CSV table of C-alpha atoms in Angstrom, one decimal:
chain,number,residue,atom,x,y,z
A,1,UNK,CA,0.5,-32.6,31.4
A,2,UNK,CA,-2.6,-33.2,30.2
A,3,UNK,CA,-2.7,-32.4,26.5
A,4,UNK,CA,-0.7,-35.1,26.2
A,5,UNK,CA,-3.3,-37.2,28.2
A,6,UNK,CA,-5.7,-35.6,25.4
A,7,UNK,CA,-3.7,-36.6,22.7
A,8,UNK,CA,-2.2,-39.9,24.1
A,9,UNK,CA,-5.7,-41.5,24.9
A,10,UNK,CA,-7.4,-43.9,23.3
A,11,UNK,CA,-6.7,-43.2,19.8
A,12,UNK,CA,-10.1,-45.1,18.9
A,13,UNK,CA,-12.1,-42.2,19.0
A,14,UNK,CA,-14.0,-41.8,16.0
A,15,UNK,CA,-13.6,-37.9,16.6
A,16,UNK,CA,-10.2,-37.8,16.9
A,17,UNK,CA,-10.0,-39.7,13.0
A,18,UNK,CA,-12.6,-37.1,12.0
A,19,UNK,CA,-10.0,-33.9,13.3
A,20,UNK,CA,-6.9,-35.8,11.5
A,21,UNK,CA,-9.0,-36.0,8.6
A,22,UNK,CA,-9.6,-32.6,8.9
A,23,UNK,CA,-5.7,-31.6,8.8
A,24,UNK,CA,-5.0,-28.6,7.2
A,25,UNK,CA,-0.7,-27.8,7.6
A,26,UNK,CA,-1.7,-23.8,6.8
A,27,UNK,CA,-3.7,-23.4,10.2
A,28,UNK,CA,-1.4,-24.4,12.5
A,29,UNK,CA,1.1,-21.5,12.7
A,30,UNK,CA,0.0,-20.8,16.2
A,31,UNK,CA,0.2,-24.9,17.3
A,32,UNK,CA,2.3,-25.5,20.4
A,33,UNK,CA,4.8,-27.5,19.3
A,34,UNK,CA,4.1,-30.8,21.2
A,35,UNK,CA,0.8,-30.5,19.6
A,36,UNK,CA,2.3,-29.9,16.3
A,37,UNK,CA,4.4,-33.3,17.1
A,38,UNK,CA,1.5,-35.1,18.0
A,39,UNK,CA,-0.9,-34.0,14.8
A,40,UNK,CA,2.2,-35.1,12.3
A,41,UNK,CA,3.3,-38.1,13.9
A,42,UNK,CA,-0.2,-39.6,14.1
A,43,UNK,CA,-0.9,-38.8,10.3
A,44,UNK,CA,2.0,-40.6,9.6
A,45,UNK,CA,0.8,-43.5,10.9
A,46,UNK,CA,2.9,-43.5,14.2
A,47,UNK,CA,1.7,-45.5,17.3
A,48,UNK,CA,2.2,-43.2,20.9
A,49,UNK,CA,2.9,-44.9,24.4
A,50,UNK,CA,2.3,-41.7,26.4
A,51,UNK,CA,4.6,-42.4,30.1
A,52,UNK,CA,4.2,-40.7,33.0
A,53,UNK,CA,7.2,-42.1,35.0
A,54,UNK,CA,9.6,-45.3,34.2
A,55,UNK,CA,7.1,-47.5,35.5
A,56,UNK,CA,4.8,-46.9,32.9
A,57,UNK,CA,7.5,-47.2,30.2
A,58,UNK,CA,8.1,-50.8,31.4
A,59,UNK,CA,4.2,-52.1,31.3
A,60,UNK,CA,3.5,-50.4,28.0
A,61,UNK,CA,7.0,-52.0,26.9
A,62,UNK,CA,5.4,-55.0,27.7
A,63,UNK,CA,1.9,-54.7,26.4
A,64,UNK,CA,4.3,-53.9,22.9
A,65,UNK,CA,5.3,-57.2,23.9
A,66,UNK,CA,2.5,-59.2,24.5
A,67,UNK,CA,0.8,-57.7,21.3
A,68,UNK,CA,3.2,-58.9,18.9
A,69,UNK,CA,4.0,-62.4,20.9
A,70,UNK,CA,7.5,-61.0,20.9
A,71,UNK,CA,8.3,-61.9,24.2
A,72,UNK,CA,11.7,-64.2,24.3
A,73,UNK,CA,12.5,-63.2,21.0
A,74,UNK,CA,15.9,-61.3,19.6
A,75,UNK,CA,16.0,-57.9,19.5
A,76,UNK,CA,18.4,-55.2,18.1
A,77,UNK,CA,20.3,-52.8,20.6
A,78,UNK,CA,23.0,-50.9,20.5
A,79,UNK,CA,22.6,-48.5,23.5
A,80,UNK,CA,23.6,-50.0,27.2
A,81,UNK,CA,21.4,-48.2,28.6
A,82,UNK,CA,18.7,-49.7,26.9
A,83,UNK,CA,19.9,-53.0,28.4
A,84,UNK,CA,18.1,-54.0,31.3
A,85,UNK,CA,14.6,-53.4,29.9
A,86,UNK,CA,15.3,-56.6,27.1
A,87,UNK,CA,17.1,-58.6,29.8
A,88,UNK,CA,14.0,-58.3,32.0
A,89,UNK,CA,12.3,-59.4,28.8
A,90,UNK,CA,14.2,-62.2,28.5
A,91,UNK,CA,14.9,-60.7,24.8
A,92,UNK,CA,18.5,-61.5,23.2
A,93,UNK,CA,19.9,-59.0,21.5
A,94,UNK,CA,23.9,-60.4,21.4
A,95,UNK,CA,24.6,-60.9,17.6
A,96,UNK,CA,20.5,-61.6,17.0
A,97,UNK,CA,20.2,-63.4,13.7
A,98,UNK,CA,16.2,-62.8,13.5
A,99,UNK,CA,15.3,-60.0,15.8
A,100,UNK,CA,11.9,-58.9,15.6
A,101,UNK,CA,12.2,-55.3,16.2
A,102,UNK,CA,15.0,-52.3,17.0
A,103,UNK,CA,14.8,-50.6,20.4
A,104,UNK,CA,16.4,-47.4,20.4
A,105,UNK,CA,16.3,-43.7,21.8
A,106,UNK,CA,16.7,-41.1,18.9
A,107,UNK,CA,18.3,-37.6,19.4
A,108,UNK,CA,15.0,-35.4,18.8
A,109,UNK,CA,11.3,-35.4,17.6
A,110,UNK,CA,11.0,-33.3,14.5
A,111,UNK,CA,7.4,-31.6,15.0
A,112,UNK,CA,7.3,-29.9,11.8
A,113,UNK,CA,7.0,-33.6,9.9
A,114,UNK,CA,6.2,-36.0,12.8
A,115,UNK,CA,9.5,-37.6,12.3
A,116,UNK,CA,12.3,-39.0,14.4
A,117,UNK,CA,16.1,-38.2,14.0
A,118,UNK,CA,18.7,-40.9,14.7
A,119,UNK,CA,22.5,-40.6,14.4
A,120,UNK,CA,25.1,-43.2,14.9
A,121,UNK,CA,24.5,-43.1,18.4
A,122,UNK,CA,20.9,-44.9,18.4
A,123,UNK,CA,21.3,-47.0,14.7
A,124,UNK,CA,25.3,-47.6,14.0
A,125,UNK,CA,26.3,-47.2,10.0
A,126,UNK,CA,22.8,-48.8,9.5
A,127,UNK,CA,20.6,-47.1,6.8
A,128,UNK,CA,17.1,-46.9,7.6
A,129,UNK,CA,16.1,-50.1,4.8
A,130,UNK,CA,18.8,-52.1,6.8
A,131,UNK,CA,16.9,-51.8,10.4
A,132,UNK,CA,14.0,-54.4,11.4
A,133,UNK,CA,10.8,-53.4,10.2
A,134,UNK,CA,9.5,-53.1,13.7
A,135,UNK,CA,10.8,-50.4,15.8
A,136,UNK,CA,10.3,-49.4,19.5
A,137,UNK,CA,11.7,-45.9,20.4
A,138,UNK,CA,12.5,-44.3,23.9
A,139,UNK,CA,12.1,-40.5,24.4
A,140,UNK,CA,10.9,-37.4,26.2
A,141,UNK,CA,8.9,-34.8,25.8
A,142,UNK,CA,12.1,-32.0,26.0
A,143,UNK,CA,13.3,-34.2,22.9
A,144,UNK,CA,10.4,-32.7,20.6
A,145,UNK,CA,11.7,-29.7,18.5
A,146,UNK,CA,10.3,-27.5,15.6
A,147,UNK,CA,12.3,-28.5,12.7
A,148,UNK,CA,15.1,-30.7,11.4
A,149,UNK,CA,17.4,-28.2,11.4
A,150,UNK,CA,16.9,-27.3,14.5
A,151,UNK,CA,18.1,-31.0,15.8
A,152,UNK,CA,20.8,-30.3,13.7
A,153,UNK,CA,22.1,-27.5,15.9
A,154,UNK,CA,21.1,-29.7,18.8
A,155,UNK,CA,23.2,-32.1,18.0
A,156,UNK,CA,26.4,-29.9,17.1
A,157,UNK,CA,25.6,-28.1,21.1
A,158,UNK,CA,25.2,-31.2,22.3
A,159,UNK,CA,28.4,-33.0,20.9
A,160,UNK,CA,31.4,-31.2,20.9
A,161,UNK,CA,33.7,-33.2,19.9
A,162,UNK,CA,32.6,-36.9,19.4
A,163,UNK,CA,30.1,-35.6,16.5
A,164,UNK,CA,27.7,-38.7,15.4
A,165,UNK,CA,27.6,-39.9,12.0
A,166,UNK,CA,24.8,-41.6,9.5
A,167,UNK,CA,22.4,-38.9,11.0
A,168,UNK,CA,19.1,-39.8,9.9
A,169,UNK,CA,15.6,-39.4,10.0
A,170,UNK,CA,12.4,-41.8,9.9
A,171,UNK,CA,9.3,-40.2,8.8
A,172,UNK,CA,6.8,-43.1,7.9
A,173,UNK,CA,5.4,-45.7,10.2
A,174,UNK,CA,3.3,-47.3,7.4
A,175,UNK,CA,2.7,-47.9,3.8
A,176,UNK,CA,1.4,-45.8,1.5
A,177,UNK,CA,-1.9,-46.8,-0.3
A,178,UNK,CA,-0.5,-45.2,-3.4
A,179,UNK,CA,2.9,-44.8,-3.9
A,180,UNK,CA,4.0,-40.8,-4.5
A,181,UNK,CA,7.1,-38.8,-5.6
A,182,UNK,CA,7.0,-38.1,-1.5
A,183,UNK,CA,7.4,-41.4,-0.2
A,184,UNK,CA,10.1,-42.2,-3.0
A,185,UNK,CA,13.1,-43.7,-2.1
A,186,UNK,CA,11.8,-43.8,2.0
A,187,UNK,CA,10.8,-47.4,4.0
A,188,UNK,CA,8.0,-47.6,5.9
A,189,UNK,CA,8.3,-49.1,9.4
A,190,UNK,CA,5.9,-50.0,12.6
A,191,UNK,CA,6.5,-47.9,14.7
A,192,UNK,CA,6.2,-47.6,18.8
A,193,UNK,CA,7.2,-44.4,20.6
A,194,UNK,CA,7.3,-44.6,24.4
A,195,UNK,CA,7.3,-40.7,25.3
A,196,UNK,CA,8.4,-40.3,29.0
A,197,UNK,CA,7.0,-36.6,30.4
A,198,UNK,CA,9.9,-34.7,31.6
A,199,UNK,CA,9.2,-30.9,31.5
């Protein structure tokens, strides 16, 4: 897909810092919603990984990695599936007492604010201030959806009966250069998102 491609690139463009400067929430009515996604998550100071196929999700897992110097350090996972990519790593993560970052999936992208929505599933009984201030994120590109509540409903189709608690969300990926009534209350955290195409 290649707005994502677009979107995905570089990142160092000084055009692409001119558009988000340029922002305006009331024009985008008409905004696919991956664009819409995209637009938010960046302004909130979000880092994207754009993936192709697994393969790529494993070297730009590592370049994460290798940028940080967080190679054979402790990590934070609760989701087996999640597994093999830290034990190729050679990353702990049984009982870590100093890991350097979370590596989760979430349950959806939420377009309308750039934020991403966790439940019990991804982050236990943890609160948001209780996670590692680094965070690496799995997900795919059928995972992005227009508004909170709609990963609301998504969540009660997609669990019947074994409904997830401590559903979240995590909306900024850096700290404010003023503090506001809007980031009141919320914790800032570096974050990577690793978004595997799969439409």
């Amino acid at each position: 897909m290649s707005l994502f491609k677009k979107f995905f690139g570089s990142g160092n463009d000084s055009s692409d810092e001119e558009k988000d400067s340029d922002y305006n929430p009331f024009s985008l009515d008409n905004t696919p919603i991956d664009e819409l996604f995209t637009l938010n998550f960046k302004k909130n100071g979000g880092k994207f990984l754009y993936c192709e196929n697994m393969g790529e999700v494993k070297t730009h897992f590592e370049d994460i990695l290798e940028e940080n110097d967080w190679f054979e350090s402790e990590a934070v996972c609760y989701e087996p599936k999640l597994f093999s990519l830290l034990d190729e790593n050679k990353l702990n993560y049984n009982k870590p007492e100093n890991p350097k970052f979370l590596l989760a999936s979430c349950e959806n992208l939420i377009a309308d604010e750039g934020s991403i929505l966790f439940s019990s599933n991804q982050i236990k009984q943890n609160k948001p201030l209780e996670l590692p201030a680094n965070i690496i994120i799995m997900a795919t590109t059928s995972q992005i959806i227009g508004s909170k509540s709609d990963g609301l409903r998504e969540i009660k189709k997609r669990y019947e009966r074994d409904y997830p608690t401590n559903i979240t969300t995590i909306k900024y990926f850096e700290k404010a250069k003023e503090e506001d009534f809007l980031h009141y209350g919320s914790v800032a955290k570096n974050l990577y998102l690793l978004l595997l195409e799969d439409l």
